Amino acid sequence: MTGTRAEQREATRRALVAAGRRLFAGEGYAAVGLAEIVREAGVTKGALYHHFDGKAALFRAVLEEAQREVADQVAAEADAAGDPWEQLKAGCAAFVRAAAGPGVRRIMLIDGPAVLGWAEWRAIDEAASARHLGEALAALAENGEIAAGPVAPLTHLLSGAMNEAVLWLARPESEPGDLDDTLAALSRMLDGLRVRT
């Protein structure tokens, strides 16, 4: 019986996160009410409050899920590349492509900092995408692929540049070729970091 209750609780939580994600991605955090979320999830408000303190806590769970999915996609594409340098480039390109999706972009880069505050949003980002980027850069610095020096500033600079590129891609006047142009510019920027031998 306990297993069944635990499974039901987990199914309810998953339904709430899935409904929240669809609604937050489509309408934005501010436009979505709790009544709409519980109706979409097919549960009661009491069930929502059993799992989350409120809408912001549900949003945090949605953001963490989106961050994990993007990080998993980045890791998969990076791992499929050849050497560590190509892994860095593949991972960065994968981040831009994944984060540029309308639902992910809105949740991760637009509503995330606004809803949770900059410090909490940054901590979630650093636990996922930025941590992997920092590890890749540290490995490249260690093996001499990029210049030796502190990796943290470079990690933040690259992370910020990629986040800004994704937001730029989201502008209403965006052109069909902008993603390809952005990925080419990112590739050139990363190549500029590589130590020539």
mmCIF file with all atom_site columns, C-alpha atoms in Angstrom:
data_model
loop_
_atom_site.group_PDB
_atom_site.id
_atom_site.type_symbol
_atom_site.label_atom_id
_atom_site.label_alt_id
_atom_site.label_comp_id
_atom_site.label_asym_id
_atom_site.label_entity_id
_atom_site.label_seq_id
_atom_site.pdbx_PDB_ins_code
_atom_site.Cartn_x
_atom_site.Cartn_y
_atom_site.Cartn_z
_atom_site.occupancy
_atom_site.B_iso_or_equiv
_atom_site.pdbx_formal_charge
_atom_site.auth_seq_id
_atom_site.auth_comp_id
_atom_site.auth_asym_id
_atom_site.auth_atom_id
_atom_site.pdbx_PDB_model_num
ATOM 1   C CA . MET A 1 1   ? 0.000  0.000  0.000   1.00 0.00 ? 1   MET A CA 1
ATOM 2   C CA . THR A 1 2   ? 2.832  2.385  0.839   1.00 0.00 ? 2   THR A CA 1
ATOM 3   C CA . GLY A 1 3   ? 4.419  1.824  -2.567  1.00 0.00 ? 3   GLY A CA 1
ATOM 4   C CA . THR A 1 4   ? 1.111  2.603  -4.234  1.00 0.00 ? 4   THR A CA 1
ATOM 5   C CA . ARG A 1 5   ? 0.702  5.845  -2.267  1.00 0.00 ? 5   ARG A CA 1
ATOM 6   C CA . ALA A 1 6   ? 4.278  6.814  -3.036  1.00 0.00 ? 6   ALA A CA 1
ATOM 7   C CA . GLU A 1 7   ? 3.684  6.104  -6.709  1.00 0.00 ? 7   GLU A CA 1
ATOM 8   C CA . GLN A 1 8   ? 0.477  8.165  -6.648  1.00 0.00 ? 8   GLN A CA 1
ATOM 9   C CA . ARG A 1 9   ? 2.269  11.062 -4.935  1.00 0.00 ? 9   ARG A CA 1
ATOM 10  C CA . GLU A 1 10  ? 5.055  10.934 -7.522  1.00 0.00 ? 10  GLU A CA 1
ATOM 11  C CA . ALA A 1 11  ? 2.535  10.759 -10.382 1.00 0.00 ? 11  ALA A CA 1
ATOM 12  C CA . THR A 1 12  ? 0.730  13.811 -8.966  1.00 0.00 ? 12  THR A CA 1
ATOM 13  C CA . ARG A 1 13  ? 4.005  15.710 -8.644  1.00 0.00 ? 13  ARG A CA 1
ATOM 14  C CA . ARG A 1 14  ? 4.987  14.819 -12.218 1.00 0.00 ? 14  ARG A CA 1
ATOM 15  C CA . ALA A 1 15  ? 1.558  15.924 -13.484 1.00 0.00 ? 15  ALA A CA 1
ATOM 16  C CA . LEU A 1 16  ? 1.895  19.269 -11.701 1.00 0.00 ? 16  LEU A CA 1
ATOM 17  C CA . VAL A 1 17  ? 5.397  19.874 -13.052 1.00 0.00 ? 17  VAL A CA 1
ATOM 18  C CA . ALA A 1 18  ? 4.342  18.887 -16.592 1.00 0.00 ? 18  ALA A CA 1
ATOM 19  C CA . ALA A 1 19  ? 1.265  21.135 -16.476 1.00 0.00 ? 19  ALA A CA 1
ATOM 20  C CA . GLY A 1 20  ? 3.261  23.994 -14.992 1.00 0.00 ? 20  GLY A CA 1
ATOM 21  C CA . ARG A 1 21  ? 5.904  23.616 -17.647 1.00 0.00 ? 21  ARG A CA 1
ATOM 22  C CA . ARG A 1 22  ? 3.406  23.676 -20.521 1.00 0.00 ? 22  ARG A CA 1
ATOM 23  C CA . LEU A 1 23  ? 1.638  26.726 -19.125 1.00 0.00 ? 23  LEU A CA 1
ATOM 24  C CA . PHE A 1 24  ? 4.729  28.679 -18.036 1.00 0.00 ? 24  PHE A CA 1
ATOM 25  C CA . ALA A 1 25  ? 6.395  28.009 -21.388 1.00 0.00 ? 25  ALA A CA 1
ATOM 26  C CA . GLY A 1 26  ? 3.333  29.025 -23.376 1.00 0.00 ? 26  GLY A CA 1
ATOM 27  C CA . GLU A 1 27  ? 1.982  31.953 -21.395 1.00 0.00 ? 27  GLU A CA 1
ATOM 28  C CA . GLY A 1 28  ? 4.764  33.042 -19.069 1.00 0.00 ? 28  GLY A CA 1
ATOM 29  C CA . TYR A 1 29  ? 4.859  32.795 -15.294 1.00 0.00 ? 29  TYR A CA 1
ATOM 30  C CA . ALA A 1 30  ? 2.928  36.004 -14.581 1.00 0.00 ? 30  ALA A CA 1
ATOM 31  C CA . ALA A 1 31  ? -0.018 35.047 -16.808 1.00 0.00 ? 31  ALA A CA 1
ATOM 32  C CA . VAL A 1 32  ? -0.606 31.629 -15.222 1.00 0.00 ? 32  VAL A CA 1
ATOM 33  C CA . GLY A 1 33  ? -2.779 31.144 -12.136 1.00 0.00 ? 33  GLY A CA 1
ATOM 34  C CA . LEU A 1 34  ? -2.887 28.228 -9.719  1.00 0.00 ? 34  LEU A CA 1
ATOM 35  C CA . ALA A 1 35  ? -6.435 27.335 -10.770 1.00 0.00 ? 35  ALA A CA 1
ATOM 36  C CA . GLU A 1 36  ? -5.258 26.934 -14.355 1.00 0.00 ? 36  GLU A CA 1
ATOM 37  C CA . ILE A 1 37  ? -2.326 24.754 -13.275 1.00 0.00 ? 37  ILE A CA 1
ATOM 38  C CA . VAL A 1 38  ? -4.391 22.357 -11.159 1.00 0.00 ? 38  VAL A CA 1
ATOM 39  C CA . ARG A 1 39  ? -7.075 22.150 -13.859 1.00 0.00 ? 39  ARG A CA 1
ATOM 40  C CA . GLU A 1 40  ? -4.413 21.323 -16.476 1.00 0.00 ? 40  GLU A CA 1
ATOM 41  C CA . ALA A 1 41  ? -2.829 18.726 -14.156 1.00 0.00 ? 41  ALA A CA 1
ATOM 42  C CA . GLY A 1 42  ? -6.200 17.213 -13.210 1.00 0.00 ? 42  GLY A CA 1
ATOM 43  C CA . VAL A 1 43  ? -5.585 17.595 -9.462  1.00 0.00 ? 43  VAL A CA 1
ATOM 44  C CA . THR A 1 44  ? -6.836 19.745 -6.598  1.00 0.00 ? 44  THR A CA 1
ATOM 45  C CA . LYS A 1 45  ? -5.224 22.837 -5.097  1.00 0.00 ? 45  LYS A CA 1
ATOM 46  C CA . GLY A 1 46  ? -4.682 20.766 -1.968  1.00 0.00 ? 46  GLY A CA 1
ATOM 47  C CA . ALA A 1 47  ? -2.589 18.331 -4.003  1.00 0.00 ? 47  ALA A CA 1
ATOM 48  C CA . LEU A 1 48  ? -0.527 21.208 -5.355  1.00 0.00 ? 48  LEU A CA 1
ATOM 49  C CA . TYR A 1 49  ? 0.091  22.558 -1.844  1.00 0.00 ? 49  TYR A CA 1
ATOM 50  C CA . HIS A 1 50  ? 0.999  19.067 -0.637  1.00 0.00 ? 50  HIS A CA 1
ATOM 51  C CA . HIS A 1 51  ? 3.946  19.101 -3.056  1.00 0.00 ? 51  HIS A CA 1
ATOM 52  C CA . PHE A 1 52  ? 4.791  22.797 -3.395  1.00 0.00 ? 52  PHE A CA 1
ATOM 53  C CA . ASP A 1 53  ? 4.545  25.898 -1.205  1.00 0.00 ? 53  ASP A CA 1
ATOM 54  C CA . GLY A 1 54  ? 2.957  27.762 -4.084  1.00 0.00 ? 54  GLY A CA 1
ATOM 55  C CA . LYS A 1 55  ? 3.388  28.817 -7.680  1.00 0.00 ? 55  LYS A CA 1
ATOM 56  C CA . ALA A 1 56  ? 7.001  29.994 -7.264  1.00 0.00 ? 56  ALA A CA 1
ATOM 57  C CA . ALA A 1 57  ? 8.054  26.641 -5.762  1.00 0.00 ? 57  ALA A CA 1
ATOM 58  C CA . LEU A 1 58  ? 6.394  24.810 -8.648  1.00 0.00 ? 58  LEU A CA 1
ATOM 59  C CA . PHE A 1 59  ? 8.159  27.116 -11.079 1.00 0.00 ? 59  PHE A CA 1
ATOM 60  C CA . ARG A 1 60  ? 11.486 26.320 -9.406  1.00 0.00 ? 60  ARG A CA 1
ATOM 61  C CA . ALA A 1 61  ? 10.861 22.603 -9.995  1.00 0.00 ? 61  ALA A CA 1
ATOM 62  C CA . VAL A 1 62  ? 9.987  23.327 -13.639 1.00 0.00 ? 62  VAL A CA 1
ATOM 63  C CA . LEU A 1 63  ? 13.149 25.400 -14.060 1.00 0.00 ? 63  LEU A CA 1
ATOM 64  C CA . GLU A 1 64  ? 15.317 22.696 -12.497 1.00 0.00 ? 64  GLU A CA 1
ATOM 65  C CA . GLU A 1 65  ? 13.786 20.105 -14.838 1.00 0.00 ? 65  GLU A CA 1
ATOM 66  C CA . ALA A 1 66  ? 14.423 22.313 -17.887 1.00 0.00 ? 66  ALA A CA 1
ATOM 67  C CA . GLN A 1 67  ? 18.006 22.950 -16.740 1.00 0.00 ? 67  GLN A CA 1
ATOM 68  C CA . ARG A 1 68  ? 18.613 19.213 -16.288 1.00 0.00 ? 68  ARG A CA 1
ATOM 69  C CA . GLU A 1 69  ? 17.235 18.423 -19.738 1.00 0.00 ? 69  GLU A CA 1
ATOM 70  C CA . VAL A 1 70  ? 19.413 21.057 -21.389 1.00 0.00 ? 70  VAL A CA 1
ATOM 71  C CA . ALA A 1 71  ? 22.458 19.874 -19.414 1.00 0.00 ? 71  ALA A CA 1
ATOM 72  C CA . ASP A 1 72  ? 21.762 16.264 -20.450 1.00 0.00 ? 72  ASP A CA 1
ATOM 73  C CA . GLN A 1 73  ? 21.447 17.281 -24.103 1.00 0.00 ? 73  GLN A CA 1
ATOM 74  C CA . VAL A 1 74  ? 24.682 19.292 -23.909 1.00 0.00 ? 74  VAL A CA 1
ATOM 75  C CA . ALA A 1 75  ? 26.510 16.388 -22.239 1.00 0.00 ? 75  ALA A CA 1
ATOM 76  C CA . ALA A 1 76  ? 25.224 13.886 -24.813 1.00 0.00 ? 76  ALA A CA 1
ATOM 77  C CA . GLU A 1 77  ? 26.322 16.006 -27.768 1.00 0.00 ? 77  GLU A CA 1
ATOM 78  C CA . ALA A 1 78  ? 29.660 16.834 -26.167 1.00 0.00 ? 78  ALA A CA 1
ATOM 79  C CA . ASP A 1 79  ? 30.334 13.187 -25.329 1.00 0.00 ? 79  ASP A CA 1
ATOM 80  C CA . ALA A 1 80  ? 29.613 12.204 -28.936 1.00 0.00 ? 80  ALA A CA 1
ATOM 81  C CA . ALA A 1 81  ? 32.318 14.577 -30.202 1.00 0.00 ? 81  ALA A CA 1
ATOM 82  C CA . GLY A 1 82  ? 35.929 13.495 -30.587 1.00 0.00 ? 82  GLY A CA 1
ATOM 83  C CA . ASP A 1 83  ? 38.601 15.176 -28.513 1.00 0.00 ? 83  ASP A CA 1
ATOM 84  C CA . PRO A 1 84  ? 38.097 17.558 -25.563 1.00 0.00 ? 84  PRO A CA 1
ATOM 85  C CA . TRP A 1 85  ? 38.291 20.636 -27.798 1.00 0.00 ? 85  TRP A CA 1
ATOM 86  C CA . GLU A 1 86  ? 35.551 19.372 -30.110 1.00 0.00 ? 86  GLU A CA 1
ATOM 87  C CA . GLN A 1 87  ? 33.545 18.345 -27.042 1.00 0.00 ? 87  GLN A CA 1
ATOM 88  C CA . LEU A 1 88  ? 33.646 21.940 -25.758 1.00 0.00 ? 88  LEU A CA 1
ATOM 89  C CA . LYS A 1 89  ? 32.521 23.325 -29.094 1.00 0.00 ? 89  LYS A CA 1
ATOM 90  C CA . ALA A 1 90  ? 29.788 20.707 -29.530 1.00 0.00 ? 90  ALA A CA 1
ATOM 91  C CA . GLY A 1 91  ? 28.534 21.283 -25.990 1.00 0.00 ? 91  GLY A CA 1
ATOM 92  C CA . CYS A 1 92  ? 28.392 25.063 -26.400 1.00 0.00 ? 92  CYS A CA 1
ATOM 93  C CA . ALA A 1 93  ? 26.543 24.768 -29.698 1.00 0.00 ? 93  ALA A CA 1
ATOM 94  C CA . ALA A 1 94  ? 24.150 22.245 -28.149 1.00 0.00 ? 94  ALA A CA 1
ATOM 95  C CA . PHE A 1 95  ? 23.416 24.672 -25.311 1.00 0.00 ? 95  PHE A CA 1
ATOM 96  C CA . VAL A 1 96  ? 22.525 27.482 -27.703 1.00 0.00 ? 96  VAL A CA 1
ATOM 97  C CA . ARG A 1 97  ? 20.279 25.218 -29.800 1.00 0.00 ? 97  ARG A CA 1
ATOM 98  C CA . ALA A 1 98  ? 18.540 23.707 -26.740 1.00 0.00 ? 98  ALA A CA 1
ATOM 99  C CA . ALA A 1 99  ? 18.103 26.976 -24.866 1.00 0.00 ? 99  ALA A CA 1
ATOM 100 C CA . ALA A 1 100 ? 16.824 28.757 -27.982 1.00 0.00 ? 100 ALA A CA 1
ATOM 101 C CA . GLY A 1 101 ? 13.641 26.661 -27.924 1.00 0.00 ? 101 GLY A CA 1
ATOM 102 C CA . PRO A 1 102 ? 10.777 29.024 -27.002 1.00 0.00 ? 102 PRO A CA 1
ATOM 103 C CA . GLY A 1 103 ? 9.619  27.147 -23.893 1.00 0.00 ? 103 GLY A CA 1
ATOM 104 C CA . VAL A 1 104 ? 13.095 26.520 -22.547 1.00 0.00 ? 104 VAL A CA 1
ATOM 105 C CA . ARG A 1 105 ? 14.242 30.073 -23.259 1.00 0.00 ? 105 ARG A CA 1
ATOM 106 C CA . ARG A 1 106 ? 11.269 31.628 -21.500 1.00 0.00 ? 106 ARG A CA 1
ATOM 107 C CA . ILE A 1 107 ? 11.588 29.381 -18.432 1.00 0.00 ? 107 ILE A CA 1
ATOM 108 C CA . MET A 1 108 ? 15.379 29.405 -18.115 1.00 0.00 ? 108 MET A CA 1
ATOM 109 C CA . LEU A 1 109 ? 16.395 32.883 -19.194 1.00 0.00 ? 109 LEU A CA 1
ATOM 110 C CA . ILE A 1 110 ? 13.399 35.206 -19.007 1.00 0.00 ? 110 ILE A CA 1
ATOM 111 C CA . ASP A 1 111 ? 11.153 34.101 -16.149 1.00 0.00 ? 111 ASP A CA 1
ATOM 112 C CA . GLY A 1 112 ? 13.820 32.238 -14.160 1.00 0.00 ? 112 GLY A CA 1
ATOM 113 C CA . PRO A 1 113 ? 15.768 35.270 -12.933 1.00 0.00 ? 113 PRO A CA 1
ATOM 114 C CA . ALA A 1 114 ? 12.600 37.368 -12.585 1.00 0.00 ? 114 ALA A CA 1
ATOM 115 C CA . VAL A 1 115 ? 10.674 34.823 -10.504 1.00 0.00 ? 115 VAL A CA 1
ATOM 116 C CA . LEU A 1 116 ? 13.419 33.366 -8.333  1.00 0.00 ? 116 LEU A CA 1
ATOM 117 C CA . GLY A 1 117 ? 15.737 36.347 -8.134  1.00 0.00 ? 117 GLY A CA 1
ATOM 118 C CA . TRP A 1 118 ? 19.185 36.616 -9.634  1.00 0.00 ? 118 TRP A CA 1
ATOM 119 C CA . ALA A 1 119 ? 21.088 34.802 -6.835  1.00 0.00 ? 119 ALA A CA 1
ATOM 120 C CA . GLU A 1 120 ? 18.833 31.734 -6.727  1.00 0.00 ? 120 GLU A CA 1
ATOM 121 C CA . TRP A 1 121 ? 18.600 31.543 -10.523 1.00 0.00 ? 121 TRP A CA 1
ATOM 122 C CA . ARG A 1 122 ? 22.380 31.806 -10.801 1.00 0.00 ? 122 ARG A CA 1
ATOM 123 C CA . ALA A 1 123 ? 22.876 29.007 -8.249  1.00 0.00 ? 123 ALA A CA 1
ATOM 124 C CA . ILE A 1 124 ? 20.615 26.696 -10.266 1.00 0.00 ? 124 ILE A CA 1
ATOM 125 C CA . ASP A 1 125 ? 22.427 27.622 -13.490 1.00 0.00 ? 125 ASP A CA 1
ATOM 126 C CA . GLU A 1 126 ? 25.834 27.039 -11.899 1.00 0.00 ? 126 GLU A CA 1
ATOM 127 C CA . ALA A 1 127 ? 24.759 23.629 -10.608 1.00 0.00 ? 127 ALA A CA 1
ATOM 128 C CA . ALA A 1 128 ? 23.873 22.571 -14.149 1.00 0.00 ? 128 ALA A CA 1
ATOM 129 C CA . SER A 1 129 ? 25.198 24.227 -17.298 1.00 0.00 ? 129 SER A CA 1
ATOM 130 C CA . ALA A 1 130 ? 27.883 26.503 -15.873 1.00 0.00 ? 130 ALA A CA 1
ATOM 131 C CA . ARG A 1 131 ? 29.441 23.708 -13.825 1.00 0.00 ? 131 ARG A CA 1
ATOM 132 C CA . HIS A 1 132 ? 29.882 21.507 -16.897 1.00 0.00 ? 132 HIS A CA 1
ATOM 133 C CA . LEU A 1 133 ? 31.298 24.418 -18.885 1.00 0.00 ? 133 LEU A CA 1
ATOM 134 C CA . GLY A 1 134 ? 33.758 25.206 -16.091 1.00 0.00 ? 134 GLY A CA 1
ATOM 135 C CA . GLU A 1 135 ? 34.887 21.580 -15.889 1.00 0.00 ? 135 GLU A CA 1
ATOM 136 C CA . ALA A 1 136 ? 35.463 21.442 -19.649 1.00 0.00 ? 136 ALA A CA 1
ATOM 137 C CA . LEU A 1 137 ? 37.464 24.679 -19.614 1.00 0.00 ? 137 LEU A CA 1
ATOM 138 C CA . ALA A 1 138 ? 39.533 23.526 -16.634 1.00 0.00 ? 138 ALA A CA 1
ATOM 139 C CA . ALA A 1 139 ? 40.430 20.307 -18.442 1.00 0.00 ? 139 ALA A CA 1
ATOM 140 C CA . LEU A 1 140 ? 41.418 22.253 -21.570 1.00 0.00 ? 140 LEU A CA 1
ATOM 141 C CA . ALA A 1 141 ? 43.565 24.652 -19.523 1.00 0.00 ? 141 ALA A CA 1
ATOM 142 C CA . GLU A 1 142 ? 45.226 21.732 -17.777 1.00 0.00 ? 142 GLU A CA 1
ATOM 143 C CA . ASN A 1 143 ? 46.182 20.027 -21.034 1.00 0.00 ? 143 ASN A CA 1
ATOM 144 C CA . GLY A 1 144 ? 47.333 23.288 -22.640 1.00 0.00 ? 144 GLY A CA 1
ATOM 145 C CA . GLU A 1 145 ? 44.523 23.645 -25.198 1.00 0.00 ? 145 GLU A CA 1
ATOM 146 C CA . ILE A 1 146 ? 43.676 27.097 -23.804 1.00 0.00 ? 146 ILE A CA 1
ATOM 147 C CA . ALA A 1 147 ? 45.886 29.525 -21.911 1.00 0.00 ? 147 ALA A CA 1
ATOM 148 C CA . ALA A 1 148 ? 46.487 28.743 -18.262 1.00 0.00 ? 148 ALA A CA 1
ATOM 149 C CA . GLY A 1 149 ? 44.749 31.018 -15.803 1.00 0.00 ? 149 GLY A CA 1
ATOM 150 C CA . PRO A 1 150 ? 41.646 31.277 -13.672 1.00 0.00 ? 150 PRO A CA 1
ATOM 151 C CA . VAL A 1 151 ? 38.771 29.389 -15.279 1.00 0.00 ? 151 VAL A CA 1
ATOM 152 C CA . ALA A 1 152 ? 35.887 30.973 -13.334 1.00 0.00 ? 152 ALA A CA 1
ATOM 153 C CA . PRO A 1 153 ? 35.943 34.350 -15.151 1.00 0.00 ? 153 PRO A CA 1
ATOM 154 C CA . LEU A 1 154 ? 36.101 32.640 -18.536 1.00 0.00 ? 154 LEU A CA 1
ATOM 155 C CA . THR A 1 155 ? 33.243 30.336 -17.568 1.00 0.00 ? 155 THR A CA 1
ATOM 156 C CA . HIS A 1 156 ? 31.045 33.298 -16.613 1.00 0.00 ? 156 HIS A CA 1
ATOM 157 C CA . LEU A 1 157 ? 31.984 35.246 -19.736 1.00 0.00 ? 157 LEU A CA 1
ATOM 158 C CA . LEU A 1 158 ? 31.145 32.361 -22.062 1.00 0.00 ? 158 LEU A CA 1
ATOM 159 C CA . SER A 1 159 ? 27.987 31.455 -20.166 1.00 0.00 ? 159 SER A CA 1
ATOM 160 C CA . GLY A 1 160 ? 26.790 35.057 -20.299 1.00 0.00 ? 160 GLY A CA 1
ATOM 161 C CA . ALA A 1 161 ? 27.600 35.332 -24.000 1.00 0.00 ? 161 ALA A CA 1
ATOM 162 C CA . MET A 1 162 ? 25.642 32.191 -24.814 1.00 0.00 ? 162 MET A CA 1
ATOM 163 C CA . ASN A 1 163 ? 22.667 33.258 -22.681 1.00 0.00 ? 163 ASN A CA 1
ATOM 164 C CA . GLU A 1 164 ? 22.667 36.660 -24.390 1.00 0.00 ? 164 GLU A CA 1
ATOM 165 C CA . ALA A 1 165 ? 22.874 35.016 -27.818 1.00 0.00 ? 165 ALA A CA 1
ATOM 166 C CA . VAL A 1 166 ? 19.814 32.899 -27.024 1.00 0.00 ? 166 VAL A CA 1
ATOM 167 C CA . LEU A 1 167 ? 17.873 35.991 -25.931 1.00 0.00 ? 167 LEU A CA 1
ATOM 168 C CA . TRP A 1 168 ? 18.967 37.781 -29.113 1.00 0.00 ? 168 TRP A CA 1
ATOM 169 C CA . LEU A 1 169 ? 17.672 34.870 -31.172 1.00 0.00 ? 169 LEU A CA 1
ATOM 170 C CA . ALA A 1 170 ? 14.283 35.304 -29.472 1.00 0.00 ? 170 ALA A CA 1
ATOM 171 C CA . ARG A 1 171 ? 13.678 38.841 -30.721 1.00 0.00 ? 171 ARG A CA 1
ATOM 172 C CA . PRO A 1 172 ? 10.549 39.277 -32.866 1.00 0.00 ? 172 PRO A CA 1
ATOM 173 C CA . GLU A 1 173 ? 12.512 40.376 -35.937 1.00 0.00 ? 173 GLU A CA 1
ATOM 174 C CA . SER A 1 174 ? 14.721 37.277 -35.843 1.00 0.00 ? 174 SER A CA 1
ATOM 175 C CA . GLU A 1 175 ? 15.609 35.901 -39.274 1.00 0.00 ? 175 GLU A CA 1
ATOM 176 C CA . PRO A 1 176 ? 15.661 32.190 -40.245 1.00 0.00 ? 176 PRO A CA 1
ATOM 177 C CA . GLY A 1 177 ? 19.460 32.146 -40.623 1.00 0.00 ? 177 GLY A CA 1
ATOM 178 C CA . ASP A 1 178 ? 20.201 33.817 -37.298 1.00 0.00 ? 178 ASP A CA 1
ATOM 179 C CA . LEU A 1 179 ? 20.749 30.543 -35.434 1.00 0.00 ? 179 LEU A CA 1
ATOM 180 C CA . ASP A 1 180 ? 23.313 29.357 -37.982 1.00 0.00 ? 180 ASP A CA 1
ATOM 181 C CA . ASP A 1 181 ? 25.031 32.759 -37.894 1.00 0.00 ? 181 ASP A CA 1
ATOM 182 C CA . THR A 1 182 ? 25.098 32.669 -34.096 1.00 0.00 ? 182 THR A CA 1
ATOM 183 C CA . LEU A 1 183 ? 26.587 29.176 -34.015 1.00 0.00 ? 183 LEU A CA 1
ATOM 184 C CA . ALA A 1 184 ? 29.251 30.209 -36.540 1.00 0.00 ? 184 ALA A CA 1
ATOM 185 C CA . ALA A 1 185 ? 30.129 33.284 -34.462 1.00 0.00 ? 185 ALA A CA 1
ATOM 186 C CA . LEU A 1 186 ? 30.288 31.152 -31.308 1.00 0.00 ? 186 LEU A CA 1
ATOM 187 C CA . SER A 1 187 ? 32.616 28.719 -33.051 1.00 0.00 ? 187 SER A CA 1
ATOM 188 C CA . ARG A 1 188 ? 34.941 31.570 -34.111 1.00 0.00 ? 188 ARG A CA 1
ATOM 189 C CA . MET A 1 189 ? 34.886 33.011 -30.588 1.00 0.00 ? 189 MET A CA 1
ATOM 190 C CA . LEU A 1 190 ? 35.800 29.652 -29.059 1.00 0.00 ? 190 LEU A CA 1
ATOM 191 C CA . ASP A 1 191 ? 38.547 29.091 -31.648 1.00 0.00 ? 191 ASP A CA 1
ATOM 192 C CA . GLY A 1 192 ? 40.033 32.403 -30.497 1.00 0.00 ? 192 GLY A CA 1
ATOM 193 C CA . LEU A 1 193 ? 40.628 30.872 -27.057 1.00 0.00 ? 193 LEU A CA 1
ATOM 194 C CA . ARG A 1 194 ? 42.635 27.956 -28.384 1.00 0.00 ? 194 ARG A CA 1
ATOM 195 C CA . VAL A 1 195 ? 46.380 28.073 -27.959 1.00 0.00 ? 195 VAL A CA 1
ATOM 196 C CA . ARG A 1 196 ? 48.060 27.736 -31.338 1.00 0.00 ? 196 ARG A CA 1
ATOM 197 C CA . THR A 1 197 ? 51.043 25.378 -31.452 1.00 0.00 ? 197 THR A CA 1
#
